[in-house]
Coordinates of C-alpha atoms in Angstrom, one line a residue:
X1 CA -12.5 32.6 12.9
X2 CA -9.8 30.5 14.6
X3 CA -10.8 27.3 12.9
X4 CA -9.8 29.0 9.5
X5 CA -6.2 29.5 10.6
X6 CA -4.3 26.6 9.0
X7 CA -1.9 23.9 10.9
X8 CA 1.0 25.8 9.3
X9 CA 0.3 29.2 10.7
X10 CA -0.8 27.7 14.2
X11 CA 2.8 26.1 14.3
X12 CA 4.3 29.2 13.3
X13 CA 2.7 31.5 16.0
X14 CA 3.1 28.8 18.8
X15 CA 6.9 28.1 17.7
X16 CA 7.9 31.8 17.7
X17 CA 5.7 32.5 20.7
X18 CA 7.8 29.8 22.6
X19 CA 11.0 31.3 21.2
X20 CA 9.9 34.7 22.6
X21 CA 8.9 33.3 26.0
X22 CA 12.5 31.4 26.3
X23 CA 14.3 34.8 25.5
X24 CA 12.2 36.8 27.8
X25 CA 12.7 34.0 30.6
X26 CA 16.4 34.3 30.0
X27 CA 16.5 38.1 30.1
X28 CA 14.8 38.3 33.5
X29 CA 16.5 35.0 35.2
X30 CA 19.8 34.4 33.7
X31 CA 21.0 37.6 32.2
X32 CA 21.9 40.2 35.0
X33 CA 21.7 43.2 32.7
X34 CA 18.9 45.6 32.9
X35 CA 16.2 44.7 30.1
X36 CA 15.2 47.9 28.2
X37 CA 12.4 48.5 26.0
X38 CA 14.7 48.3 22.9
X39 CA 15.5 44.6 23.5
X40 CA 11.9 43.8 23.5
X41 CA 11.6 45.7 20.4
X42 CA 14.7 44.1 18.8
X43 CA 13.5 40.6 19.9
X44 CA 10.1 41.2 18.1
X45 CA 11.8 42.4 15.0
X46 CA 13.8 39.4 15.0
X47 CA 10.8 37.1 15.3
X48 CA 9.2 39.1 12.5
X49 CA 12.2 38.7 10.3
X50 CA 12.4 34.8 11.1
X51 CA 8.5 34.4 10.1
X52 CA 8.9 36.4 7.1
X53 CA 12.2 34.5 5.8
X54 CA 10.8 31.0 6.7
X55 CA 7.4 31.7 5.0
X56 CA 9.1 33.0 2.0
X57 CA 11.5 30.1 1.6
X58 CA 8.6 27.5 2.4
X59 CA 6.4 29.1 -0.5
X60 CA 9.4 28.9 -2.9
X61 CA 9.8 25.1 -2.3
X62 CA 6.3 24.4 -2.3
X63 CA 6.0 26.1 -5.8
X64 CA 8.9 23.9 -7.0
X65 CA 6.9 20.7 -5.7
X66 CA 9.9 19.6 -3.4
X67 CA 7.6 16.6 -2.2
X68 CA 8.6 14.8 -5.4
X69 CA 12.5 15.0 -4.9
X70 CA 14.5 11.9 -3.9
X71 CA 16.1 11.6 -0.5
X72 CA 19.5 12.7 -1.5
X73 CA 17.9 16.0 -3.1
X74 CA 15.7 16.5 0.1
X75 CA 18.9 16.4 2.3
X76 CA 20.6 19.1 -0.1
X77 CA 17.4 21.1 0.0
X78 CA 17.1 21.0 3.7
X79 CA 20.7 22.4 4.2
X80 CA 20.1 24.9 1.5
X81 CA 16.9 26.0 3.4
X82 CA 18.7 26.4 6.6
X83 CA 21.5 28.4 5.1
X84 CA 19.3 30.5 3.1
X85 CA 17.0 31.4 5.9
X86 CA 19.8 32.0 8.3
X87 CA 21.7 34.4 6.1
X88 CA 18.5 36.0 5.2
X89 CA 17.5 36.7 8.7
X90 CA 21.1 37.9 9.7
X91 CA 21.3 40.4 6.8
X92 CA 17.9 41.8 7.2
X93 CA 18.3 42.1 10.9
X94 CA 21.6 43.7 10.9
X95 CA 20.7 46.0 8.3
X96 CA 17.9 47.4 10.3
X97 CA 19.9 47.5 13.6
X98 CA 22.5 49.6 11.6
X99 CA 19.8 51.8 10.0
X100 CA 18.1 52.4 13.5
X101 CA 21.0 52.3 15.9
X102 CA 24.1 52.8 13.7
X103 CA 25.2 49.5 15.3
X104 CA 27.4 47.3 13.2
X105 CA 27.9 43.6 14.3
X106 CA 31.8 42.8 14.3
X107 CA 31.8 39.2 15.0
X108 CA 30.2 37.5 11.7
X109 CA 30.3 33.9 13.0
X110 CA 28.7 34.8 16.3
X111 CA 26.0 36.8 14.8
X112 CA 25.0 34.0 12.6
X113 CA 24.9 31.4 15.2
X114 CA 21.5 32.3 16.5
X115 CA 19.5 32.6 13.1
X116 CA 21.4 29.4 11.9
X117 CA 20.2 27.5 15.2
X118 CA 16.6 28.9 15.0
X119 CA 16.6 28.0 11.1
X120 CA 17.8 24.5 11.7
X121 CA 15.3 23.7 14.2
X122 CA 12.7 25.2 12.3
X123 CA 13.3 23.3 8.9
X124 CA 14.0 20.1 10.9
X125 CA 10.5 20.2 12.6
X126 CA 9.0 21.2 9.1
X127 CA 10.6 18.3 7.4
X128 CA 9.8 15.7 10.0
X129 CA 6.1 16.9 10.0
X130 CA 5.8 16.6 6.2
X131 CA 7.7 13.4 6.2
X132 CA 5.2 11.8 8.7
X133 CA 2.3 13.4 6.8
X134 CA 3.3 12.0 3.4
X135 CA 3.9 8.5 4.9
X136 CA 0.5 8.6 6.5
X137 CA -1.2 9.8 3.4
X138 CA 0.7 7.3 1.2
X139 CA -0.4 4.6 3.5
X140 CA -4.1 5.4 3.6
X141 CA -4.0 5.8 -0.2
X142 CA -2.5 2.6 -0.6
X143 CA -5.0 0.9 1.7
X144 CA -7.9 2.5 -0.1
X145 CA -6.4 1.4 -3.4
X146 CA -5.8 -2.2 -2.2
X147 CA -9.4 -2.5 -0.7
X148 CA -11.0 -1.1 -4.0
X149 CA -8.8 -3.6 -6.0
X150 CA -9.8 -6.6 -3.7
X151 CA -13.4 -5.9 -3.7
X152 CA -13.5 -5.7 -7.3
X153 CA -11.4 -8.8 -7.9
X154 CA -13.6 -10.8 -5.3
X155 CA -16.8 -9.5 -7.1
X156 CA -15.5 -10.6 -10.3
X157 CA -14.1 -14.0 -9.1
X158 CA -17.7 -14.7 -7.9
X159 CA -18.9 -13.9 -11.6
X160 CA -16.2 -16.2 -12.7
X161 CA -18.4 -19.1 -11.4
X162 CA -20.0 -18.4 -14.7
X163 CA -23.5 -19.3 -16.0
X164 CA -22.1 -21.8 -18.3
X165 CA -20.9 -24.0 -15.2
X166 CA -24.1 -23.5 -13.3
X167 CA -26.3 -24.3 -16.1
X168 CA -24.1 -27.5 -16.9
X169 CA -24.4 -28.5 -13.1
X170 CA -28.2 -27.9 -13.2
X171 CA -28.5 -29.8 -16.5
X172 CA -26.5 -32.7 -15.0
X173 CA -28.6 -32.6 -11.8
X174 CA -31.8 -32.7 -13.6
X175 CA -30.7 -35.7 -15.6
X176 CA -29.9 -37.5 -12.2
X177 CA -33.3 -36.8 -10.7
X178 CA -34.9 -39.9 -12.1
X179 CA -31.9 -42.0 -12.7
X180 CA -30.1 -41.5 -9.3
X181 CA -32.1 -39.3 -6.8
X182 CA -29.4 -39.9 -4.1
X183 CA -26.7 -38.7 -6.4
X184 CA -28.8 -35.9 -7.6
X185 CA -29.2 -34.5 -3.8
X186 CA -25.6 -34.8 -3.2
X187 CA -25.0 -32.9 -6.1
X188 CA -27.4 -30.1 -5.0
X189 CA -25.5 -30.0 -2.0
X190 CA -22.1 -29.6 -3.7
X191 CA -23.5 -26.8 -6.0
X192 CA -24.9 -24.9 -2.8
X193 CA -21.5 -25.3 -1.1
X194 CA -19.6 -23.7 -4.2
X195 CA -22.0 -20.8 -4.3
X196 CA -22.1 -20.4 -0.6
X197 CA -18.2 -20.2 -0.6
X198 CA -18.4 -17.8 -3.6
X199 CA -20.6 -15.3 -1.8
X200 CA -18.6 -15.7 1.8
X201 CA -15.2 -15.2 -0.1
X202 CA -15.2 -11.4 0.2
X203 CA -15.4 -11.6 4.1
X204 CA -11.9 -12.9 4.2
X205 CA -8.5 -12.2 2.7
X206 CA -7.4 -15.8 3.1
X207 CA -8.8 -19.1 4.1
X208 CA -7.2 -22.5 5.0
X209 CA -6.1 -24.7 2.0
X210 CA -8.3 -27.4 3.5
X211 CA -11.3 -25.3 3.1
X212 CA -10.3 -24.4 -0.5
X213 CA -9.7 -28.1 -1.4
X214 CA -13.2 -28.9 0.0
X215 CA -14.6 -26.5 -2.7
X216 CA -12.6 -27.7 -5.3
X217 CA -13.7 -31.4 -4.6
X218 CA -17.3 -30.2 -4.9
X219 CA -16.5 -28.4 -8.1
X220 CA -15.1 -31.4 -9.7
X221 CA -17.5 -33.8 -8.3
X222 CA -20.0 -32.0 -10.3
X223 CA -17.9 -31.7 -13.6
X224 CA -17.4 -35.5 -13.0
X225 CA -21.3 -36.0 -13.6
X226 CA -21.0 -34.3 -16.9
X227 CA -17.7 -35.5 -18.2
X228 CA -17.9 -39.2 -16.6
X229 CA -14.8 -41.3 -17.5
X230 CA -13.3 -38.4 -19.6
X231 CA -12.4 -36.8 -16.4
X232 CA -9.8 -38.4 -14.2
X233 CA -8.5 -36.2 -11.1
X234 CA -5.6 -37.0 -8.7
X235 CA -4.6 -35.3 -5.4
X236 CA -1.1 -35.1 -3.7
X237 CA -1.6 -32.8 -0.8
X238 CA 1.0 -32.7 1.9
X239 CA -0.9 -32.8 5.2
X240 CA 1.3 -30.2 6.7
X241 CA -0.1 -27.6 4.2
X242 CA -3.8 -28.1 4.9
X243 CA -3.8 -25.3 7.5
X244 CA -1.7 -22.9 5.3
X245 CA -3.6 -19.9 4.0
X246 CA -4.4 -19.1 0.5
X247 CA -6.6 -16.4 -1.3
X248 CA -10.1 -17.7 -1.3
X249 CA -11.4 -19.2 -4.5
X250 CA -7.8 -19.1 -6.1
X251 CA -7.6 -22.8 -6.3
X252 CA -11.1 -23.2 -7.7
X253 CA -10.4 -20.5 -10.3
X254 CA -7.2 -22.3 -11.6
X255 CA -8.9 -25.8 -11.5
X256 CA -12.0 -24.4 -13.5
X257 CA -9.5 -22.8 -15.9
X258 CA -8.1 -26.3 -16.4
X259 CA -11.5 -27.8 -17.0
X260 CA -12.8 -25.0 -19.3
X261 CA -9.7 -24.6 -21.5
X262 CA -8.2 -28.2 -21.2
X263 CA -10.1 -30.9 -20.5
X264 CA -13.4 -29.7 -22.2
X265 CA -11.9 -29.0 -25.5
X266 CA -10.5 -32.6 -25.9
X267 CA -12.7 -35.4 -27.0
X268 CA -11.1 -38.1 -25.1
X269 CA -11.0 -35.8 -21.9
X270 CA -7.9 -35.7 -19.7
X271 CA -6.5 -35.7 -16.1
X272 CA -6.3 -32.9 -13.5
X273 CA -3.5 -33.2 -10.9
X274 CA -3.4 -31.1 -7.9
X275 CA -0.3 -30.9 -5.8
X276 CA 0.4 -28.9 -2.5
X277 CA 3.9 -29.2 -0.9
X278 CA 6.5 -27.3 1.4
X279 CA 9.6 -26.2 -0.3
X280 CA 11.8 -24.5 2.2
X281 CA 10.0 -21.5 3.6
X282 CA 7.7 -21.5 0.7
X283 CA 4.2 -23.1 0.0
X284 CA 4.0 -24.5 -3.5
X285 CA 0.7 -25.3 -5.3
X286 CA 0.9 -27.1 -8.7
X287 CA -2.1 -27.8 -11.0
X288 CA -1.5 -29.9 -14.1
X289 CA -4.0 -30.8 -16.8
X290 CA -4.3 -32.4 -20.0
X291 CA -4.2 -29.7 -22.9
X292 CA -2.2 -27.1 -24.4
X293 CA -1.8 -23.2 -24.2
X294 CA -2.1 -21.7 -27.5
X295 CA -0.3 -18.3 -27.6
X296 CA -2.3 -15.3 -27.2
X297 CA -5.2 -17.3 -26.2
X298 CA -7.2 -16.5 -22.9
X299 CA -5.3 -19.5 -21.1
X300 CA -2.4 -17.1 -20.3
X301 CA -4.1 -14.0 -20.1
X302 CA -7.9 -14.7 -18.8
X303 CA -9.2 -12.6 -16.0
X304 CA -9.1 -15.3 -13.5
X305 CA -5.5 -15.8 -14.1
X306 CA -4.7 -12.0 -14.1
X307 CA -6.9 -11.9 -10.8
X308 CA -4.7 -14.7 -9.3
X309 CA -1.4 -12.7 -10.0
X310 CA -2.9 -9.4 -8.7
X311 CA -4.1 -11.0 -5.2
X312 CA -1.1 -12.7 -4.8
X313 CA 0.8 -9.4 -5.3
X314 CA -1.4 -7.6 -2.8
X315 CA -1.2 -10.3 -0.3
X316 CA 2.3 -11.3 -0.3
X317 CA 4.0 -8.7 -2.7
X318 CA 7.2 -9.8 -4.5
X319 CA 7.6 -13.0 -2.1
X320 CA 4.9 -14.9 -4.1
X321 CA 4.5 -15.7 -7.8
X322 CA 2.1 -17.5 -10.2
X323 CA 3.2 -19.0 -13.6
X324 CA 1.3 -21.1 -16.2
X325 CA 3.0 -23.0 -18.9
X326 CA 3.1 -26.0 -21.3
X327 CA 4.9 -28.6 -19.5
X328 CA 5.3 -30.7 -22.4
X329 CA 3.4 -31.5 -25.5
X330 CA 0.4 -32.8 -23.7
X331 CA 0.2 -31.2 -20.2
X332 CA -0.2 -27.4 -18.9
X333 CA 1.3 -26.8 -15.5
X334 CA 0.1 -23.9 -13.3
X335 CA 2.3 -23.1 -10.2
X336 CA 1.7 -20.8 -7.4
X337 CA 4.4 -20.1 -4.9
X338 CA 3.6 -18.2 -1.6
X339 CA 5.7 -17.6 1.4
X340 CA 4.8 -19.3 4.8
X341 CA 2.9 -16.7 6.9

């Protein structure tokens, strides 16, 4: 039976019981006058009216969905509830006192002090409680949303190591088996490293740039088997950035995008330039490749690129950015800016 009572009513009962106990303690210890039965009844009437008034006003603001109000309106609503509750208790209590005892309160200000103080304390506790609850609920929902998004992104990113790349790599390895067995064995190791990193990427939110670069080098080594002299790769990596954290498979996704939508579409091939540097309190990664972004093409709106933006937003918020553009008539530039953790 007790389990069915809501937290709200538990707080009502405990709060008003504490108020009753404090008043009774005052009557018996500090107040020198004789306590009569009518004092006990009057106190119970005041408490009953307090419970009724606070509950009615609470029901009113819940029906009007006050939770959605902004901070300024919340403050105004708070004082309106305090004033409304205290005036309601004062009028109803004094009306009953006049009806039963023919007693009329002469000092209006003094008579309002007690209902006002009680109402102020009641609504202050109520607002603080709901403020904490809303924040906690919002944080939990946000964490659940971020976790879901990250899981979906990571699963899709693993799929971004698309079958075409794997088939091309396997065909290249098969061609090397007789021609260059040692290189074929190395290529198999490079492919297994990439697949292993793809499977393990969901276990961590970030990895070091050095680890990410190792995967990119394995990936480009496999692509070099296919493109041979048509693919030229250059690295310009600041050693101070190697231990910095980046989203897993992000760099590999951007390099794959450069190969797939840039180099592979040019008969003569082209170059991929990878730069990592520090600029103030920011870590900047730049990938340049031969090619051009065609308006409304997948280059600017593919899932891999959208996923990169979303993951950067989840990890760093507005402090991180991602941009891909045509640097000139022959080069595409992708730039990732992340804050130093």
